[in-house]
PDB file of C-alpha atoms and ligand atoms in Angstrom:
ATOM      1  CA  MET A  23      16.937 -45.713  97.801  1.00  0.00           C
ATOM      2  CA  ILE A  24      19.955 -42.620  98.087  1.00  0.00           C
ATOM      3  CA  VAL A  25      19.476 -40.135 100.555  1.00  0.00           C
ATOM      4  CA  ASN A  26      22.002 -37.149 100.705  1.00  0.00           C
ATOM      5  CA  SER A  27      21.797 -35.110 103.745  1.00  0.00           C
ATOM      6  CA  ILE A  28      20.890 -31.207 103.039  1.00  0.00           C
ATOM      7  CA  LEU A  29      22.520 -28.070 103.903  1.00  0.00           C
ATOM      8  CA  LYS A  30      21.227 -25.524 106.333  1.00  0.00           C
ATOM      9  CA  MET A  31      21.603 -22.057 106.080  1.00  0.00           C
ATOM     10  CA  GLY A  32      24.754 -20.705 106.512  1.00  0.00           C
ATOM     11  CA  ASN A  33      26.598 -23.030 104.870  1.00  0.00           C
ATOM     12  CA  PRO A  34      28.556 -21.164 102.793  1.00  0.00           C
ATOM     13  CA  ASN A  35      27.826 -23.806  99.614  1.00  0.00           C
ATOM     14  CA  LEU A  36      24.341 -22.482 100.116  1.00  0.00           C
ATOM     15  CA  ILE A  37      25.575 -18.659  98.743  1.00  0.00           C
ATOM     16  CA  ASN A  38      27.183 -19.432  96.031  1.00  0.00           C
ATOM     17  CA  VAL A  39      25.887 -19.249  92.029  1.00  0.00           C
ATOM     18  CA  ALA A  40      25.641 -22.973  91.196  1.00  0.00           C
ATOM     19  CA  LYS A  41      27.674 -23.619  87.085  1.00  0.00           C
ATOM     20  CA  LYS A  42      25.809 -24.106  84.019  1.00  0.00           C
ATOM     21  CA  VAL A  43      25.742 -27.621  83.241  1.00  0.00           C
ATOM     22  CA  GLU A  44      27.351 -27.485  79.257  1.00  0.00           C
ATOM     23  CA  ASN A  45      26.749 -30.605  76.693  1.00  0.00           C
ATOM     24  CA  ILE A  46      24.303 -31.604  78.581  1.00  0.00           C
ATOM     25  CA  SER A  47      23.504 -35.668  76.220  1.00  0.00           C
ATOM     26  CA  SER A  48      27.262 -36.106  76.677  1.00  0.00           C
ATOM     27  CA  HIS A  49      26.899 -36.296  80.833  1.00  0.00           C
ATOM     28  CA  LYS A  50      23.398 -38.208  81.241  1.00  0.00           C
ATOM     29  CA  THR A  51      24.470 -41.185  82.973  1.00  0.00           C
ATOM     30  CA  ASP A  52      26.401 -38.416  85.434  1.00  0.00           C
ATOM     31  CA  LEU A  53      22.997 -36.069  85.208  1.00  0.00           C
ATOM     32  CA  ASN A  54      20.854 -39.248  85.731  1.00  0.00           C
ATOM     33  CA  GLU A  55      22.456 -39.972  89.148  1.00  0.00           C
ATOM     34  CA  ILE A  56      22.508 -36.727  90.641  1.00  0.00           C
ATOM     35  CA  ILE A  57      18.318 -36.089  88.896  1.00  0.00           C
ATOM     36  CA  GLN A  58      18.026 -39.535  91.031  1.00  0.00           C
ATOM     37  CA  LYS A  59      19.869 -38.118  94.478  1.00  0.00           C
ATOM     38  CA  LEU A  60      17.246 -35.606  94.277  1.00  0.00           C
ATOM     39  CA  PHE A  61      14.693 -36.854  93.687  1.00  0.00           C
ATOM     40  CA  ASP A  62      14.953 -39.306  96.712  1.00  0.00           C
ATOM     41  CA  THR A  63      16.205 -36.646  98.984  1.00  0.00           C
ATOM     42  CA  MET A  64      13.264 -34.939  98.153  1.00  0.00           C
ATOM     43  CA  LYS A  65      10.622 -37.441  98.676  1.00  0.00           C
ATOM     44  CA  PHE A  66      12.489 -38.501 101.545  1.00  0.00           C
ATOM     45  CA  PHE A  67      12.486 -35.549 104.046  1.00  0.00           C
ATOM     46  CA  ASN A  68       8.679 -34.558 101.983  1.00  0.00           C
ATOM     47  CA  GLY A  69       9.919 -31.154  99.949  1.00  0.00           C
ATOM     48  CA  ALA A  70       8.039 -30.335  97.287  1.00  0.00           C
ATOM     49  CA  GLY A  71      11.434 -29.216  95.626  1.00  0.00           C
ATOM     50  CA  LEU A  72      14.705 -29.760  95.853  1.00  0.00           C
ATOM     51  CA  ALA A  73      18.180 -27.754  93.986  1.00  0.00           C
ATOM     52  CA  ALA A  74      21.492 -29.741  93.316  1.00  0.00           C
ATOM     53  CA  PRO A  75      23.515 -27.045  95.576  1.00  0.00           C
ATOM     54  CA  GLN A  76      20.697 -28.264  98.914  1.00  0.00           C
ATOM     55  CA  ILE A  77      22.803 -31.590  98.468  1.00  0.00           C
ATOM     56  CA  ASN A  78      25.896 -29.755  97.862  1.00  0.00           C
ATOM     57  CA  ILE A  79      26.599 -30.156  94.063  1.00  0.00           C
ATOM     58  CA  SER A  80      27.289 -26.707  92.758  1.00  0.00           C
ATOM     59  CA  LYS A  81      25.156 -27.559  89.344  1.00  0.00           C
ATOM     60  CA  ARG A  82      22.241 -25.823  88.061  1.00  0.00           C
ATOM     61  CA  ILE A  83      19.215 -28.359  88.590  1.00  0.00           C
ATOM     62  CA  ILE A  84      16.373 -28.850  90.394  1.00  0.00           C
ATOM     63  CA  VAL A  85      13.373 -31.207  91.213  1.00  0.00           C
ATOM     64  CA  PHE A  86      10.620 -30.762  92.208  1.00  0.00           C
ATOM     65  CA  GLY A  87       6.742 -32.449  92.127  1.00  0.00           C
ATOM     66  CA  PHE A  88       4.329 -35.077  94.410  1.00  0.00           C
ATOM     67  CA  ASP A  89       1.528 -36.679  94.808  1.00  0.00           C
ATOM     68  CA  PHE A  90       0.214 -35.657  98.726  1.00  0.00           C
ATOM     69  CA  ASN A  91       2.450 -33.338 100.398  1.00  0.00           C
ATOM     70  CA  PRO A  92       1.931 -33.042 104.175  1.00  0.00           C
ATOM     71  CA  ARG A  93       4.408 -30.406 104.241  1.00  0.00           C
ATOM     72  CA  TYR A  94       1.967 -28.589 101.811  1.00  0.00           C
ATOM     73  CA  PRO A  95      -1.460 -30.798 102.890  1.00  0.00           C
ATOM     74  CA  ASN A  96      -3.860 -28.342 100.559  1.00  0.00           C
ATOM     75  CA  GLU A  97      -1.832 -28.238  97.366  1.00  0.00           C
ATOM     76  CA  LYS A  98      -2.459 -30.495  94.823  1.00  0.00           C
ATOM     77  CA  PRO A  99      -0.263 -33.019  92.732  1.00  0.00           C
ATOM     78  CA  ILE A 100       2.564 -31.543  90.689  1.00  0.00           C
ATOM     79  CA  PRO A 101       4.227 -34.121  88.425  1.00  0.00           C
ATOM     80  CA  LEU A 102       7.661 -34.856  89.311  1.00  0.00           C
ATOM     81  CA  THR A 103       9.760 -32.895  87.115  1.00  0.00           C
ATOM     82  CA  ALA A 104      13.667 -32.323  86.830  1.00  0.00           C
ATOM     83  CA  LEU A 105      15.316 -29.560  85.081  1.00  0.00           C
ATOM     84  CA  ILE A 106      18.237 -29.140  83.951  1.00  0.00           C
ATOM     85  CA  ASN A 107      19.344 -25.089  83.213  1.00  0.00           C
ATOM     86  CA  PRO A 108      16.295 -24.191  84.487  1.00  0.00           C
ATOM     87  CA  THR A 109      15.235 -20.391  83.616  1.00  0.00           C
ATOM     88  CA  TYR A 110      12.202 -18.872  83.725  1.00  0.00           C
ATOM     89  CA  ILE A 111      10.093 -15.549  82.799  1.00  0.00           C
ATOM     90  CA  PRO A 112       6.680 -13.518  84.137  1.00  0.00           C
ATOM     91  CA  LEU A 113       4.434 -13.836  82.007  1.00  0.00           C
ATOM     92  CA  SER A 114       2.315 -10.690  84.048  1.00  0.00           C
ATOM     93  CA  GLU A 115       3.657  -8.001  87.305  1.00  0.00           C
ATOM     94  CA  GLU A 116       1.281 -10.404  89.037  1.00  0.00           C
ATOM     95  CA  LYS A 117       2.819 -11.432  92.488  1.00  0.00           C
ATOM     96  CA  ILE A 118       1.040 -13.479  95.253  1.00  0.00           C
ATOM     97  CA  GLU A 119       2.128 -13.134  98.520  1.00  0.00           C
ATOM     98  CA  ASP A 120       2.016 -16.311 100.407  1.00  0.00           C
ATOM     99  CA  TRP A 121       3.955 -18.901 102.458  1.00  0.00           C
ATOM    100  CA  GLU A 122       6.565 -20.958 101.737  1.00  0.00           C
ATOM    101  CA  GLY A 123       9.071 -23.200 103.755  1.00  0.00           C
ATOM    102  CA  CYS A 124      12.687 -24.669 102.373  1.00  0.00           C
ATOM    103  CA  LEU A 125      14.415 -28.193 103.902  1.00  0.00           C
ATOM    104  CA  SER A 126      17.533 -26.211 104.041  1.00  0.00           C
ATOM    105  CA  LEU A 127      15.537 -24.046 107.155  1.00  0.00           C
ATOM    106  CA  PRO A 128      13.442 -26.841 108.905  1.00  0.00           C
ATOM    107  CA  GLN A 129      10.423 -25.916 110.992  1.00  0.00           C
ATOM    108  CA  ILE A 130      10.533 -22.381 109.241  1.00  0.00           C
ATOM    109  CA  ARG A 131       7.526 -20.533 106.937  1.00  0.00           C
ATOM    110  CA  GLY A 132       7.477 -17.374 105.943  1.00  0.00           C
ATOM    111  CA  LYS A 133       5.583 -14.847 103.482  1.00  0.00           C
ATOM    112  CA  VAL A 134       6.932 -14.566 100.371  1.00  0.00           C
ATOM    113  CA  PRO A 135       5.943 -13.009  96.978  1.00  0.00           C
ATOM    114  CA  ARG A 136       5.920 -14.414  93.917  1.00  0.00           C
ATOM    115  CA  TYR A 137       4.904 -13.995  90.383  1.00  0.00           C
ATOM    116  CA  LYS A 138       1.268 -15.550  89.823  1.00  0.00           C
ATOM    117  CA  TYR A 139       2.068 -16.741  86.015  1.00  0.00           C
ATOM    118  CA  ILE A 140       5.693 -17.750  84.438  1.00  0.00           C
ATOM    119  CA  GLU A 141       6.363 -19.568  81.510  1.00  0.00           C
ATOM    120  CA  TYR A 142       9.965 -21.851  82.475  1.00  0.00           C
ATOM    121  CA  LYS A 143      11.978 -23.620  80.042  1.00  0.00           C
ATOM    122  CA  GLY A 144      15.154 -26.583  80.880  1.00  0.00           C
ATOM    123  CA  TYR A 145      16.332 -29.071  79.582  1.00  0.00           C
ATOM    124  CA  ASN A 146      15.802 -33.302  80.360  1.00  0.00           C
ATOM    125  CA  ALA A 147      19.158 -35.486  81.223  1.00  0.00           C
ATOM    126  CA  ASP A 148      19.103 -36.054  76.973  1.00  0.00           C
ATOM    127  CA  GLY A 149      19.275 -32.097  76.156  1.00  0.00           C
ATOM    128  CA  ASN A 150      15.986 -32.170  75.294  1.00  0.00           C
ATOM    129  CA  LEU A 151      14.219 -28.599  76.027  1.00  0.00           C
ATOM    130  CA  ILE A 152      11.293 -28.671  78.521  1.00  0.00           C
ATOM    131  CA  SER A 153       8.496 -25.863  79.129  1.00  0.00           C
ATOM    132  CA  SER A 154       5.773 -25.246  80.256  1.00  0.00           C
ATOM    133  CA  VAL A 155       3.544 -22.248  81.089  1.00  0.00           C
ATOM    134  CA  ILE A 156       2.188 -22.565  84.908  1.00  0.00           C
ATOM    135  CA  GLU A 157       0.688 -21.058  87.562  1.00  0.00           C
ATOM    136  CA  GLY A 158       0.529 -20.960  91.791  1.00  0.00           C
ATOM    137  CA  PHE A 159       2.036 -23.048  93.271  1.00  0.00           C
ATOM    138  CA  PRO A 160       3.937 -24.292  90.822  1.00  0.00           C
ATOM    139  CA  ALA A 161       4.992 -21.729  89.831  1.00  0.00           C
ATOM    140  CA  ARG A 162       6.024 -20.646  93.551  1.00  0.00           C
ATOM    141  CA  ILE A 163       8.363 -23.818  93.611  1.00  0.00           C
ATOM    142  CA  ILE A 164      10.274 -23.325  90.426  1.00  0.00           C
ATOM    143  CA  GLN A 165      10.833 -19.701  91.381  1.00  0.00           C
ATOM    144  CA  HIS A 166      12.117 -20.357  95.577  1.00  0.00           C
ATOM    145  CA  GLU A 167      14.471 -23.506  93.269  1.00  0.00           C
ATOM    146  CA  CYS A 168      15.818 -21.147  90.782  1.00  0.00           C
ATOM    147  CA  ASP A 169      16.916 -19.057  94.048  1.00  0.00           C
ATOM    148  CA  HIS A 170      18.589 -21.340  94.854  1.00  0.00           C
ATOM    149  CA  LEU A 171      21.047 -21.659  91.765  1.00  0.00           C
ATOM    150  CA  ASP A 172      21.933 -18.185  92.630  1.00  0.00           C
ATOM    151  CA  GLY A 173      22.470 -18.681  96.227  1.00  0.00           C
ATOM    152  CA  ILE A 174      19.301 -17.369  97.158  1.00  0.00           C
ATOM    153  CA  LEU A 175      17.474 -18.632  99.987  1.00  0.00           C
ATOM    154  CA  PHE A 176      13.955 -17.736 100.889  1.00  0.00           C
ATOM    155  CA  PRO A 177      14.327 -15.252 103.631  1.00  0.00           C
ATOM    156  CA  ALA A 178      16.129 -12.934 101.049  1.00  0.00           C
ATOM    157  CA  ARG A 179      12.828 -12.610  99.832  1.00  0.00           C
ATOM    158  CA  VAL A 180      10.490 -12.103 102.512  1.00  0.00           C
ATOM    159  CA  LEU A 181       9.193  -8.522 102.775  1.00  0.00           C
ATOM    160  CA  ASP A 182       7.545  -8.181 106.877  1.00  0.00           C
ATOM    161  CA  PHE A 183       9.168 -10.338 108.825  1.00  0.00           C
ATOM    162  CA  LYS A 184       4.973 -10.507 111.648  1.00  0.00           C
ATOM    163  CA  TYR A 185       5.286 -13.393 108.379  1.00  0.00           C
ATOM    164  CA  PHE A 186       8.838 -15.153 109.008  1.00  0.00           C
ATOM    165  CA  GLY A 187       9.208 -17.965 112.070  1.00  0.00           C
ATOM    166  CA  PHE A 188       8.926 -21.000 113.397  1.00  0.00           C
ATOM    167  CA  GLU A 189       5.681 -22.920 111.294  1.00  0.00           C
ATOM    168  CA  ASN A 190       4.223 -24.379 114.830  1.00  0.00           C
ATOM    169  CA  GLU A 191       4.414 -21.082 116.756  1.00  0.00           C
ATOM    170  CA  PHE A 192       2.013 -19.587 113.920  1.00  0.00           C
ATOM    171  CA  HIS A 193      -0.530 -21.953 115.058  1.00  0.00           C
ATOM    172  CA  GLN A 194      -0.580 -21.139 118.952  1.00  0.00           C
ATOM    173  CA  LYS A 195      -3.330 -19.653 120.589  1.00  0.00           C
ATOM    174  CA  LYS A 196      -2.910 -15.557 121.598  1.00  0.00           C
TER     175      LYS A 196
HETATM  176 NI1  LIG B  29      14.204 -24.312  99.226  1.00  0.00          NI
END
């Protein structure tokens, strides 16, 4: 297991646009190593997703998925998935505003609007195209992780800062 440290908000490398991976199949070994690091690091920190720039690798690679996630205990399992050069398109204009967190902002949560229905595309380390139509929480994760590849952290998407802050504080009695 290879657990990397995760860059935190404020680190300049989190706001760069990550580089597209070229000639995927000829870099299969290196890409699989990066993907394994991402999975190991995501699981170690109980993340629902992780993007390569968060472990200081400026490449367009994301991973997501879990069986049970203590940070999101009410969410259903999502198959472990790695995507190289991921993209998505919304399948309707409908957005859901809901709580979101990020391993680059420990203990912080904010309400962020995201498209409810998307179709994503990306490649595996063999260079084969993967695509799927998804909705709800997994669609939220993919939009969040793709934002990381463009140097965007979720606070930039928060519309109302009444719903942004330390997670524990939102549970305090008024
Ligand atoms: Ni994040």
